[in-house]
GROMACS .gro file of C-alpha atoms in nm:
model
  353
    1UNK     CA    1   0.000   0.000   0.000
    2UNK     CA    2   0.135   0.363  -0.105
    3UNK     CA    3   0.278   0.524   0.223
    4UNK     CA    4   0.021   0.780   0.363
    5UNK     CA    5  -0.017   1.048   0.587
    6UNK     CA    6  -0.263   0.958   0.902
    7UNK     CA    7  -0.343   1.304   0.989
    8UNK     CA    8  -0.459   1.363   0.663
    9UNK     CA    9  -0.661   1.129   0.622
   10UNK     CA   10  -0.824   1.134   0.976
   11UNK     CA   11  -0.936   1.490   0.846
   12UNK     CA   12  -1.079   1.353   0.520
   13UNK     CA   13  -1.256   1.075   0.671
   14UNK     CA   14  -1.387   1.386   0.944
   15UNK     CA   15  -1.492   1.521   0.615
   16UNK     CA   16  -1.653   1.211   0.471
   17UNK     CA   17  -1.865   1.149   0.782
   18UNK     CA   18  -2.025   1.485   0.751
   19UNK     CA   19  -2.104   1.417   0.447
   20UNK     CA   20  -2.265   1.131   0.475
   21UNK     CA   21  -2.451   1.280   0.772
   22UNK     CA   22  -2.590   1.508   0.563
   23UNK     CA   23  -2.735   1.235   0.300
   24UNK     CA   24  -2.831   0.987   0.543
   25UNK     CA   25  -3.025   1.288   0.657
   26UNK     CA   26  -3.209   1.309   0.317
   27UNK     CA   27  -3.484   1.120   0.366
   28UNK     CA   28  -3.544   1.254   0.736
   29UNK     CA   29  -3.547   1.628   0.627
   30UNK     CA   30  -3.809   1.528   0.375
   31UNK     CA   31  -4.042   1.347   0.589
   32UNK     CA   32  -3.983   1.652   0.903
   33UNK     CA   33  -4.151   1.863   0.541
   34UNK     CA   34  -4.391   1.640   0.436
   35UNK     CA   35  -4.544   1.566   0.787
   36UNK     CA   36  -4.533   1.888   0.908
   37UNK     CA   37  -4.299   1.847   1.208
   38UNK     CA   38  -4.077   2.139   1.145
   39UNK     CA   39  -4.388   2.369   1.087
   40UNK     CA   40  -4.499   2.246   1.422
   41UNK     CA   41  -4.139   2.315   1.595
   42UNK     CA   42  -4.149   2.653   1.499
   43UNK     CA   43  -4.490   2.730   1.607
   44UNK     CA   44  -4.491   2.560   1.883
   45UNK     CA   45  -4.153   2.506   2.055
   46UNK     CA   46  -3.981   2.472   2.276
   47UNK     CA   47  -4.169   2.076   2.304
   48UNK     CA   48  -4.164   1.747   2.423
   49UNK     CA   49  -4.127   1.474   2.124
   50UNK     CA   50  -4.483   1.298   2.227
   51UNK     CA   51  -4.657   1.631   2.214
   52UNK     CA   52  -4.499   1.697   1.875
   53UNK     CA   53  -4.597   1.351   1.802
   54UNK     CA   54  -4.963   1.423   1.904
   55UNK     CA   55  -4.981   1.751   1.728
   56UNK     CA   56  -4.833   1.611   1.379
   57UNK     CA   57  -5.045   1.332   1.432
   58UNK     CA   58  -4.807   1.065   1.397
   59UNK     CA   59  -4.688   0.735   1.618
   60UNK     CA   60  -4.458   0.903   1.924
   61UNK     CA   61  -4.149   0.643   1.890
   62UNK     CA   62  -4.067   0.784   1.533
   63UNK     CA   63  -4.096   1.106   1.630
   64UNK     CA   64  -3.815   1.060   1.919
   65UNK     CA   65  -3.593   0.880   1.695
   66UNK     CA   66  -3.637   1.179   1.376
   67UNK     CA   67  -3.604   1.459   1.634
   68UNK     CA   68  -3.256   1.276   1.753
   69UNK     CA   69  -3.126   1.223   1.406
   70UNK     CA   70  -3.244   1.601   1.401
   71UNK     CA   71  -3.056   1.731   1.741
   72UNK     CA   72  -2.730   1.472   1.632
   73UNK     CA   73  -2.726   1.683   1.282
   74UNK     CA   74  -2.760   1.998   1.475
   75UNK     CA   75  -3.094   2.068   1.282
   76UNK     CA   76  -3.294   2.131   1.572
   77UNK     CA   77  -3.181   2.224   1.906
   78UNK     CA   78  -3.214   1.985   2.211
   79UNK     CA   79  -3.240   2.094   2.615
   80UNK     CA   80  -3.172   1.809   2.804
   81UNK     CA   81  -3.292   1.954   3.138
   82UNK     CA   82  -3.620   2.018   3.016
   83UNK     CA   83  -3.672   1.687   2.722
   84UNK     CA   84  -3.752   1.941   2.512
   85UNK     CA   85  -3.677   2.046   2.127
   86UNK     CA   86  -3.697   2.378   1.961
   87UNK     CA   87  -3.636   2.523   1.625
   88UNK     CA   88  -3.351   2.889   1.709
   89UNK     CA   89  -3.472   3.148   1.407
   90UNK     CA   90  -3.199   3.064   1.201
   91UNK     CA   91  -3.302   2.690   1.181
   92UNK     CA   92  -3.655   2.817   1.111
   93UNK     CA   93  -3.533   2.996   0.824
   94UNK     CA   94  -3.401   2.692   0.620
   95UNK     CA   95  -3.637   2.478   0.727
   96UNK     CA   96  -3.988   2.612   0.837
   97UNK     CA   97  -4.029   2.988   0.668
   98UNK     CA   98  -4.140   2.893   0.329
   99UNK     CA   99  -4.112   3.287   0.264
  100UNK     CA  100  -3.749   3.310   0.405
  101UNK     CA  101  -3.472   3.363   0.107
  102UNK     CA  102  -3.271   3.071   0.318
  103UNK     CA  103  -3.536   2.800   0.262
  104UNK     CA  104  -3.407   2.496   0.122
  105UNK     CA  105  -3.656   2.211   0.122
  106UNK     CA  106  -3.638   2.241  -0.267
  107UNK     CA  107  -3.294   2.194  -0.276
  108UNK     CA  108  -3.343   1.862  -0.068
  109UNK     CA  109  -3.583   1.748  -0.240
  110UNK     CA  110  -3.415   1.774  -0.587
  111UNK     CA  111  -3.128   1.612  -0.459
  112UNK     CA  112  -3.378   1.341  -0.391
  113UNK     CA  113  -3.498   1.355  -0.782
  114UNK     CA  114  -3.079   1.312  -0.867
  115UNK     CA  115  -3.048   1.026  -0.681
  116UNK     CA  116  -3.366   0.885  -0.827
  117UNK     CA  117  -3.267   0.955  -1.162
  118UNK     CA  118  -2.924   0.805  -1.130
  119UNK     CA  119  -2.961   0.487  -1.340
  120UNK     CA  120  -3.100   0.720  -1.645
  121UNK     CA  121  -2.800   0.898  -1.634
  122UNK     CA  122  -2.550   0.605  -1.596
  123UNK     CA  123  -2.677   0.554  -1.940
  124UNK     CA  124  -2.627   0.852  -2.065
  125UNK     CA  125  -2.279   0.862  -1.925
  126UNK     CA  126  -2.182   0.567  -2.151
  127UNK     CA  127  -2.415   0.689  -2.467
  128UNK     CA  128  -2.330   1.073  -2.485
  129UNK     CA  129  -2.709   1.097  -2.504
  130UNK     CA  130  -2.921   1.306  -2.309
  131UNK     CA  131  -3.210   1.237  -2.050
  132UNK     CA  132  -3.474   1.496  -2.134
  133UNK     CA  133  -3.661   1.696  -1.906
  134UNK     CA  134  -3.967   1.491  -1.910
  135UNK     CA  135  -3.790   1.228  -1.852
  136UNK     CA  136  -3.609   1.276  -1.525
  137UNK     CA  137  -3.706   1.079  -1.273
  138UNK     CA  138  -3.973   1.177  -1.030
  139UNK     CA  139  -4.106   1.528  -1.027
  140UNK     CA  140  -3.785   1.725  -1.048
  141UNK     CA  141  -3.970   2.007  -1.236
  142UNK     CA  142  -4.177   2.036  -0.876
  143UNK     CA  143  -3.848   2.013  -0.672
  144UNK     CA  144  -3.673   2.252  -0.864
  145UNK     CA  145  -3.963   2.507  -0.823
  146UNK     CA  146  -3.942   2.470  -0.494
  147UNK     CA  147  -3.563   2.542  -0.480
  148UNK     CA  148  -3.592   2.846  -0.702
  149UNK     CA  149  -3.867   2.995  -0.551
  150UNK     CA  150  -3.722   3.126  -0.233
  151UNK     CA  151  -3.470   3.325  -0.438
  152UNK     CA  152  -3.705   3.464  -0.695
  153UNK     CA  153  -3.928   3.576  -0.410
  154UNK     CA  154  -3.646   3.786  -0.230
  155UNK     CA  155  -3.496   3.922  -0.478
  156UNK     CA  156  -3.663   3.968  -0.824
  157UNK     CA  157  -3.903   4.241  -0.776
  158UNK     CA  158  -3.713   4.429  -0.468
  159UNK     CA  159  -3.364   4.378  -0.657
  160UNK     CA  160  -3.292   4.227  -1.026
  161UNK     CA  161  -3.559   4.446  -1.219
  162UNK     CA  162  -3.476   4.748  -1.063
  163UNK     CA  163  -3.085   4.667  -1.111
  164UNK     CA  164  -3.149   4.675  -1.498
  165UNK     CA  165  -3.068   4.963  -1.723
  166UNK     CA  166  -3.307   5.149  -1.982
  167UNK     CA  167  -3.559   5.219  -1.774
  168UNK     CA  168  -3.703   4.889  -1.700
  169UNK     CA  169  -3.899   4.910  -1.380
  170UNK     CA  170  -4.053   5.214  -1.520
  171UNK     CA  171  -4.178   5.078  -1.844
  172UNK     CA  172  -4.319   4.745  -1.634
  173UNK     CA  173  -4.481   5.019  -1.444
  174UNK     CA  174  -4.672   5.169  -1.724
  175UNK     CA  175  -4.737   4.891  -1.921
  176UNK     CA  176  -4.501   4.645  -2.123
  177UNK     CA  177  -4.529   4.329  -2.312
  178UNK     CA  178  -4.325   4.064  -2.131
  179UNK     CA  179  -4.214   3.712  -2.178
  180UNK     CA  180  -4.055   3.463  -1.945
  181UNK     CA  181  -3.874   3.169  -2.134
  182UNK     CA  182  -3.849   2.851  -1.990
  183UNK     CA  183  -4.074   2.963  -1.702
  184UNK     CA  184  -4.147   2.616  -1.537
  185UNK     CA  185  -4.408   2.618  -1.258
  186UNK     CA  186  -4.458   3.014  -1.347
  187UNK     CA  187  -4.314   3.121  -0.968
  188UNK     CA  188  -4.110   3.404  -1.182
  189UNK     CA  189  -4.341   3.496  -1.392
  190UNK     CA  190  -4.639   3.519  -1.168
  191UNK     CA  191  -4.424   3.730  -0.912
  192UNK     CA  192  -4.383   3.959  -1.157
  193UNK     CA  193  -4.730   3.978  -1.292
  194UNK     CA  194  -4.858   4.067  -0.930
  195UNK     CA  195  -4.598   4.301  -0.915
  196UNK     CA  196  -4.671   4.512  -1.241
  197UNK     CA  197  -5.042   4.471  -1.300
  198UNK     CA  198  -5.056   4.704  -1.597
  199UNK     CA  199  -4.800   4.483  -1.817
  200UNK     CA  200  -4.851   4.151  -1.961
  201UNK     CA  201  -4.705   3.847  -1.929
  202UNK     CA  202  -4.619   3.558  -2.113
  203UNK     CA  203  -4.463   3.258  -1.950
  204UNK     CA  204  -4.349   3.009  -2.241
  205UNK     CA  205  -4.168   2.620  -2.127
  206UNK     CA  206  -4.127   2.360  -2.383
  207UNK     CA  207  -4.272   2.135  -2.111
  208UNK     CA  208  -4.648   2.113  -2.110
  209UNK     CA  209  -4.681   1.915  -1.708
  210UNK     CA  210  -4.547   2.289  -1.628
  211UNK     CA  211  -4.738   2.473  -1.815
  212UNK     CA  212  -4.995   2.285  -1.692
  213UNK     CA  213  -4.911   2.364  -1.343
  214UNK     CA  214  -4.846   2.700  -1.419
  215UNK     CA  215  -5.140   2.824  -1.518
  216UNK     CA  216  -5.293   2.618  -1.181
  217UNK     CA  217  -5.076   2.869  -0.974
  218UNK     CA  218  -5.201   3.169  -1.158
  219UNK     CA  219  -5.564   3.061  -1.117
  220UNK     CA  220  -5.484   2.999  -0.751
  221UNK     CA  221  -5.331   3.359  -0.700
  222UNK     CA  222  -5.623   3.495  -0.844
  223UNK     CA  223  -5.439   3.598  -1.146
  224UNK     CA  224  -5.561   3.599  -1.523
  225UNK     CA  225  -5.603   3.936  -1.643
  226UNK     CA  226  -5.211   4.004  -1.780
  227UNK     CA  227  -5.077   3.705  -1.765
  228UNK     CA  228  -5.100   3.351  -2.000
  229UNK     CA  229  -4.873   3.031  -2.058
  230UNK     CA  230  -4.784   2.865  -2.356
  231UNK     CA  231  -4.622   2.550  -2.440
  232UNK     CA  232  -4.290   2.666  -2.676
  233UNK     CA  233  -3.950   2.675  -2.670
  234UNK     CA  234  -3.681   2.942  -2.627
  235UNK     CA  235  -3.584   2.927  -3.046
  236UNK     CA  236  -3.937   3.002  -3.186
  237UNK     CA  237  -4.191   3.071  -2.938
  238UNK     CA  238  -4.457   3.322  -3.137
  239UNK     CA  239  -4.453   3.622  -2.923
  240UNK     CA  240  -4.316   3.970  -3.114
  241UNK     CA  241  -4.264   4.281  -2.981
  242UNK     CA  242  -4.109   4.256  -2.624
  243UNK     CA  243  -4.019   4.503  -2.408
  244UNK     CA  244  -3.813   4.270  -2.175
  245UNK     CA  245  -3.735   3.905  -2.226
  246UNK     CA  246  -3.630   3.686  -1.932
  247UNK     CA  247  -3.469   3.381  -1.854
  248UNK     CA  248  -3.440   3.254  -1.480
  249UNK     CA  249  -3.169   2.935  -1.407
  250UNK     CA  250  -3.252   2.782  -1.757
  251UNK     CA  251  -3.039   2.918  -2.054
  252UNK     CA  252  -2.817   2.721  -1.990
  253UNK     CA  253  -3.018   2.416  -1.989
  254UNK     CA  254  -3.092   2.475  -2.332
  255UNK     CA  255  -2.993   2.265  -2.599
  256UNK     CA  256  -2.904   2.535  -2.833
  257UNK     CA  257  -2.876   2.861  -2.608
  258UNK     CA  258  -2.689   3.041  -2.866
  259UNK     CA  259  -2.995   2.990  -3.131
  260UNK     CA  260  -3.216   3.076  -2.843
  261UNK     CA  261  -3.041   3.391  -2.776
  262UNK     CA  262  -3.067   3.510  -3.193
  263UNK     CA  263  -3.458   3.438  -3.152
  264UNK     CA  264  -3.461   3.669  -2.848
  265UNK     CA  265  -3.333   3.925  -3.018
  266UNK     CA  266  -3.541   3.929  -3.327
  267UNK     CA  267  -3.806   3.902  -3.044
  268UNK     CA  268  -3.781   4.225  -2.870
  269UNK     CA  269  -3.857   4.566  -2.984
  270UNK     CA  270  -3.582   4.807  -3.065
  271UNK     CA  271  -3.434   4.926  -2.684
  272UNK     CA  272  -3.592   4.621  -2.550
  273UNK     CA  273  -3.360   4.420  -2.286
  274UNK     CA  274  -3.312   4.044  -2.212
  275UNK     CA  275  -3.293   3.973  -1.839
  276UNK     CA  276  -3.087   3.656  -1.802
  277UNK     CA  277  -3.057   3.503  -1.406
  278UNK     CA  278  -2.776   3.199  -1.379
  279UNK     CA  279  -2.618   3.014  -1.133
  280UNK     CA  280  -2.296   3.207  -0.984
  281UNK     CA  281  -2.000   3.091  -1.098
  282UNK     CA  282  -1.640   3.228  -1.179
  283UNK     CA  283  -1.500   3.141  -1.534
  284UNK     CA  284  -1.294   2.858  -1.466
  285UNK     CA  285  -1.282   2.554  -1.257
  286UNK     CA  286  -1.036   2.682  -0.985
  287UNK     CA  287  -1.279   2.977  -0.902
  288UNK     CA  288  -1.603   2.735  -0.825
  289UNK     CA  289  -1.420   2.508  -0.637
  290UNK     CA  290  -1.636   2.634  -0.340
  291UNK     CA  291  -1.947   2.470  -0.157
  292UNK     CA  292  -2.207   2.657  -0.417
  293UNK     CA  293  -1.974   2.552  -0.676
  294UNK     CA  294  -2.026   2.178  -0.572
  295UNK     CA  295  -2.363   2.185  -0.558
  296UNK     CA  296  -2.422   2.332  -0.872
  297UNK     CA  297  -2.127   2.071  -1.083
  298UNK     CA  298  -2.309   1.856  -0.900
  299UNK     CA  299  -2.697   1.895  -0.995
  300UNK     CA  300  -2.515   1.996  -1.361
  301UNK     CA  301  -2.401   1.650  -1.411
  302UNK     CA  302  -2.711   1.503  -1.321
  303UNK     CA  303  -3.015   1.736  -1.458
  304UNK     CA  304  -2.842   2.061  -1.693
  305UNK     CA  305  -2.615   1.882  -1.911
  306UNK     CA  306  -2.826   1.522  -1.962
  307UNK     CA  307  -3.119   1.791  -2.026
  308UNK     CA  308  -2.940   1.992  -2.271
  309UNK     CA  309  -2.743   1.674  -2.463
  310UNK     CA  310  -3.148   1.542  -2.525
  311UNK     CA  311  -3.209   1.871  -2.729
  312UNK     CA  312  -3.132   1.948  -3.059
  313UNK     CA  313  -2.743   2.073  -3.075
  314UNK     CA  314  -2.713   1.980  -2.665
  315UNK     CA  315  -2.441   2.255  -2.618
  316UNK     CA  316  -2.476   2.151  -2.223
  317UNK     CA  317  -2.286   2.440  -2.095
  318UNK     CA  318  -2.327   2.312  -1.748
  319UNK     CA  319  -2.480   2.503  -1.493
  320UNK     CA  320  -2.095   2.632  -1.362
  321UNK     CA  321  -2.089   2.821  -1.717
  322UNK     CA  322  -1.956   3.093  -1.596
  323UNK     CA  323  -2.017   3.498  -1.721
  324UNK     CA  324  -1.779   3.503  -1.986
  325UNK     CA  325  -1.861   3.168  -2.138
  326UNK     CA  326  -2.232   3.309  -2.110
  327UNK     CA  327  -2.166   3.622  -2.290
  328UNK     CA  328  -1.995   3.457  -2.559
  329UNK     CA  329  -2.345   3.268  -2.657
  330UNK     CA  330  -2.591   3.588  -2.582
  331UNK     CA  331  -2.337   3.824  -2.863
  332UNK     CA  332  -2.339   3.519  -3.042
  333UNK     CA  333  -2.728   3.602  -3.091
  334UNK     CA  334  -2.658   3.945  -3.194
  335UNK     CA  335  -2.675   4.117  -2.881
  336UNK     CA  336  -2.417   4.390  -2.843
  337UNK     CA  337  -2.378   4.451  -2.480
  338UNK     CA  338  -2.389   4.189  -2.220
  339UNK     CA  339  -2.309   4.318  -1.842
  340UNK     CA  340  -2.369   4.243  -1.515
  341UNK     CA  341  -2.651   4.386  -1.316
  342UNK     CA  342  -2.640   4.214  -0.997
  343UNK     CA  343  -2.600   3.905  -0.794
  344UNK     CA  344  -2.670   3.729  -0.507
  345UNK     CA  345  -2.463   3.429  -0.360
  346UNK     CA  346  -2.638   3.205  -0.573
  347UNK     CA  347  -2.697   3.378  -0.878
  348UNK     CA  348  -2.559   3.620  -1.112
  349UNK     CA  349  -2.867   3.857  -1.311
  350UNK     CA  350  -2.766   3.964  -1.643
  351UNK     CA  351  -2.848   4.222  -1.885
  352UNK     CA  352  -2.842   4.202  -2.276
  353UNK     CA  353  -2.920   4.469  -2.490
   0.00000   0.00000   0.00000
């Protein structure tokens, strides 16, 4: 056996048990979701686990054992003099406060959709194919609503729009004609409908289970007056005359982003803008080797680039494109300027004109 160094690889193996703390805890941050425990902490804790047993309506023995998984994870905090559990704000935050810009049930639960879609991309591995995105495994399209949603909410109205150039905000203000490729569930696109009720909207995704679901969330927010979803993809969807174009997490999901971009652009109106949201990422490997950086290589290799290799072209620019490697693709379309607007520490908002 090669010669090795113990201390190093007592601290990788510290590392390695962490994370496999965090995916054996998978499953158990799903259910605390899905059964309503960790609503339940946060209302009502500090508590006892049979009373949060009673509450959530579920047998008390599981309970104990998820809220010491829990505790041992440091999810939830534990006071041994009194028995009792509690969620601190913070851990409300992620976990509880659907609202909260640090909610990540999404994010777990598309992690469960990769690991349920893992044989489909084994396949793909050894093929070069793609695995398109009706085709993943589970509802991912659900889980990565979820994920995005917290971000959009925080920060789309409050902070990207107004970031842009050209007047923007205003024009949404008065009145503008807006579409929102590859809009999914419609979180982005609704948010912004509510937001500027004298402009319409237009939320196209080449999937029709979200459209589908789309326009359920716009009937359930009471919304139909300026807003309407279409089946079509980012290359030809119909719509003409655009003040602002958007794009949220998805361009580079696209199979061929650079064709997608051109069609954009003959799209919008002359002085329109393209609003284009991405993961963060630096332009080369060494910069995204960084805990956002390995979860987005990671969810890349297992949903963006099997998504984009099933399209047409399947550029599969990976979600860890980077802004320069982004750019190049939107001028590609005939867009002149390309800069930055804003960002937050998951996502970089970008402006095409």
């Amino acid at each position: 056996m090669t010669q090795f160094d113990p201390n190093r690889l007592n601290a990788f193996l510290g590392q390695m048990l962490g994370d496999l703390g965090g995916a054996f805890s998978l499953p158990l941050i799903r259910l605390g979701d899905r059964l309503g425990l960790y609503r339940l902490l946060h209302e009502r804790g500090p508590i006892e686990a049979g009373a949060l047993a009673e509450a959530a309506g579920c047998d008390p023995r599981y309970v104990r054992e998820w809220l010491s998984a829990q505790a041992a994870s440091g999810y939830v905090g534990f006071d041994p003099a009194t028995g009792t559990f509690s969620l601190s704000p913070e851990q409300a935050m992620v976990f509880a406060v659907e609202d909260s810009p640090a909610w990540l049930i999404g994010a777990f639960d598309t992690a469960a959709a990769m690991v349920e879609n893992q044989s489909k991309v084994a396949d793909a591995f050894r093929s070069g194919e793609g695995v398109g995105w009706g085709d993943q495994a589970g509802c991912l399209f659900c889980a990565v609503a979820r994920f995005f949603r917290p971000g959009y909410l925080n920060h789309l109205v409050e902070e990207w729009i107004p970031a842009l150039g050209g007047g923007v905000a205003e024009k949404l203000r008065k009145g503008a004609l807006v579409a929102d490729i590859g809009c999914g569930h419609g979180i982005s696109t609704i948010l912004m409908a509510k937001a500027f009720p004298r402009s319409e909207f237009i939320g196209y995704d080449f999937h029709e289970g979200s459209i589908t679901a789309a326009r359920e969330h716009a009937r359930a927010h009471g919304l139909d007056g300026n807003i309407r979803f279409e089946v079509g993809r980012a290359k030809d969807f119909p719509a003409t005359g655009l003040d602002l174009v958007t794009c949220f997490d998805c361009l580079h999901d696209m199979g061929d982003p650079e064709g997608a971009a051109a069609h954009v652009r003959r799209a919008l109106k002359p002085g329109g803008t393209w609003m284009i949201v991405e993961p963060l990422a630096g332009d080369s490997l060494a910069e995204n080797l960084n805990p956002v950086g390995r979860l987005y290589y990671s969810a890349s290799t297992m949903i963006c680039v099997p998504t984009s290799r099933a399209q047409e072209v399947g550029a599969a620019l990976g979600a860890q494109a980077g802004e320069k490697r982004l750019a190049e693709v939107i001028r590609a379309g005939g867009f002149r300027n390309v800069r930055r607007a804003t960002e937050t520490p998951f996502n970089m908002v970008l402006e095409a004109t």
